[in-house]
Short mmCIF file of C-alpha atoms in Angstrom, two decimals:
data_model
loop_
_atom_site.label_atom_id
_atom_site.label_comp_id
_atom_site.label_asym_id
_atom_site.label_seq_id
_atom_site.Cartn_x
_atom_site.Cartn_y
_atom_site.Cartn_z
CA MET A 1 30.86 23.67 -8.41
CA ASP A 2 27.34 22.46 -9.21
CA PRO A 3 25.04 22.70 -6.16
CA ASP A 4 23.67 19.22 -6.86
CA SER A 5 27.12 17.67 -6.70
CA ALA A 6 27.44 15.58 -3.55
CA ASN A 7 31.21 15.26 -3.72
CA PRO A 8 33.36 18.26 -4.64
CA THR A 9 36.27 16.01 -5.64
CA ALA A 10 34.15 13.90 -7.98
CA SER A 11 34.35 14.45 -11.71
CA PRO A 12 31.95 17.10 -12.99
CA MET A 13 28.46 15.97 -13.90
CA SER A 14 27.38 16.08 -17.50
CA LYS A 15 24.86 18.72 -18.50
CA SER A 16 22.28 16.03 -19.22
CA LEU A 17 22.68 14.54 -15.72
CA GLN A 18 22.44 18.00 -14.17
CA SER A 19 19.26 18.59 -16.16
CA LYS A 20 17.81 15.25 -15.09
CA ILE A 21 18.55 15.98 -11.42
CA ARG A 22 16.95 19.43 -11.70
CA GLN A 23 13.86 17.90 -13.32
CA THR A 24 13.66 15.21 -10.63
CA ARG A 25 13.93 17.90 -7.96
CA LEU A 26 11.14 19.92 -9.61
CA ASN A 27 8.90 16.85 -9.80
CA ALA A 28 9.70 15.70 -6.25
CA PRO A 29 6.62 17.28 -4.62
CA LEU A 30 4.45 15.28 -7.02
CA GLU A 31 6.18 12.08 -5.86
CA VAL A 32 5.41 12.63 -2.15
CA PRO A 33 2.13 10.62 -2.18
CA LYS A 34 3.98 7.69 -3.79
CA ALA A 35 6.84 8.03 -1.29
CA ARG A 36 4.33 8.12 1.58
CA LEU A 37 2.76 4.81 0.49
CA CYS A 38 6.13 3.16 -0.18
CA SER A 39 7.47 4.38 3.16
CA ARG A 40 4.64 2.73 5.06
CA VAL A 41 5.59 -0.63 3.55
CA ILE A 42 9.30 -0.17 4.30
CA ILE A 43 8.73 1.01 7.88
CA ALA A 44 6.33 -1.89 8.51
CA MET A 45 8.99 -4.32 7.22
CA ALA A 46 11.68 -2.71 9.36
CA MET A 47 9.50 -2.85 12.47
CA GLY A 48 8.44 -6.45 11.84
CA HIS A 49 4.79 -5.39 11.57
CA PRO A 50 2.21 -7.09 9.33
CA LEU A 51 2.40 -5.93 5.73
CA ASP A 52 -1.17 -6.63 4.64
CA GLY A 53 -2.45 -3.11 5.33
CA PRO A 54 0.51 -1.14 3.94
CA VAL A 55 0.76 -3.35 0.83
CA GLN A 56 -3.00 -3.08 0.20
CA ALA A 57 -2.77 0.72 0.54
CA LEU A 58 0.23 0.70 -1.84
CA LYS A 59 -1.70 -1.31 -4.44
CA SER A 60 -4.86 0.78 -4.00
CA GLY A 61 -2.95 4.01 -4.40
CA LEU A 62 -0.48 3.09 -7.13
CA GLY A 63 -1.85 0.00 -8.88
CA ASN A 64 -1.87 -3.75 -8.42
CA ASN A 65 1.59 -4.12 -9.95
CA TRP A 66 3.16 -2.35 -6.93
CA SER A 67 4.87 -4.59 -4.39
CA PRO A 68 7.33 -4.31 -1.50
CA VAL A 69 10.16 -4.84 -4.00
CA LEU A 70 9.03 -1.88 -6.12
CA ALA A 71 8.56 0.21 -2.97
CA VAL A 72 12.16 -0.49 -1.96
CA GLN A 73 13.44 0.22 -5.47
CA PHE A 74 11.61 3.56 -5.62
CA MET A 75 12.56 4.71 -2.13
CA SER A 76 16.22 3.67 -2.43
CA GLY A 77 16.81 5.93 -5.40
CA ARG A 78 17.14 9.63 -6.05
CA ARG A 79 13.40 10.08 -6.69
CA GLY A 80 12.57 8.62 -3.28
CA GLN A 81 15.22 10.76 -1.61
CA MET A 82 14.03 13.97 -3.23
CA ALA A 83 10.39 13.14 -2.50
CA ALA A 84 11.33 12.67 1.16
CA GLN A 85 13.08 16.04 1.16
CA SER A 86 9.93 17.61 -0.35
CA ALA A 87 7.52 16.04 2.13
CA PRO A 88 5.68 18.21 4.66
CA ASP A 89 7.65 18.80 7.86
CA ILE A 90 5.39 16.51 9.90
CA GLU A 91 6.25 13.44 7.81
CA ARG A 92 9.64 14.31 6.30
CA GLU A 93 11.64 12.46 8.95
CA ALA A 94 9.69 9.20 8.63
CA ILE A 95 9.80 9.22 4.83
CA TYR A 96 13.51 10.04 4.85
CA LEU A 97 14.14 7.21 7.32
CA ALA A 98 12.32 4.88 4.92
CA HIS A 99 14.62 6.16 2.14
CA LEU A 100 17.69 5.35 4.27
CA VAL A 101 16.38 1.87 5.12
CA ALA A 102 15.53 1.19 1.46
CA LYS A 103 18.97 2.40 0.37
CA GLU A 104 20.61 0.13 2.94
CA ILE A 105 18.52 -2.81 1.68
CA ALA A 106 19.48 -2.08 -1.92
CA ASP A 107 23.15 -1.75 -0.97
CA ARG A 108 23.11 -5.14 0.76
CA GLN A 109 21.34 -7.12 -1.96
CA PRO A 110 20.16 -6.42 -5.50
CA VAL A 111 16.45 -5.72 -5.19
CA THR A 112 15.04 -7.15 -8.38
CA ARG A 113 13.15 -10.26 -7.39
CA ALA A 114 14.05 -10.63 -3.73
CA ARG A 115 11.75 -12.80 -1.64
CA LEU A 116 9.58 -10.96 0.84
CA ASP A 117 11.12 -12.74 3.83
CA VAL A 118 14.60 -11.65 2.68
CA LEU A 119 13.39 -8.07 2.20
CA ARG A 120 11.80 -8.08 5.65
CA HIS A 121 15.03 -9.34 7.26
CA LEU A 122 17.13 -6.76 5.43
CA ALA A 123 14.68 -4.01 6.40
CA ILE A 124 14.90 -4.97 10.07
CA VAL A 125 18.71 -5.01 9.94
CA ALA A 126 18.84 -1.76 7.96
CA GLY A 127 16.41 -0.11 10.36
CA LYS A 128 18.67 -0.94 13.27
CA ASP A 129 21.73 0.34 11.40
CA SER A 130 19.98 3.61 10.44
CA SER A 131 18.90 4.55 13.95
#
């Protein structure tokens, strides 16, 4: 069984998917700074804190096109998960929690153009469900 397979009863992964997962895992340490910035936005949403600071830091670090929606999209996926797993011990738990909250948000509503107030509400609910 492939070590990257999450479910032993699932159908086998294609070689190209296995290769993509391996490459994502190799690149994960490079994604930690991005995950750190995205996590701050997600945690602030989940805690009901102001977003001005975390969103400004996100835009300063990653570009003006970055938004809470993009932060949730990134953190809810495999790249966000693997970046969280690659984070230094001191911040791994917080970044992984942000991944779980983002995944919960994405599972509850498609995160393509969601309004910020809807994202904030979903983050608060997801944060309660993840703890």
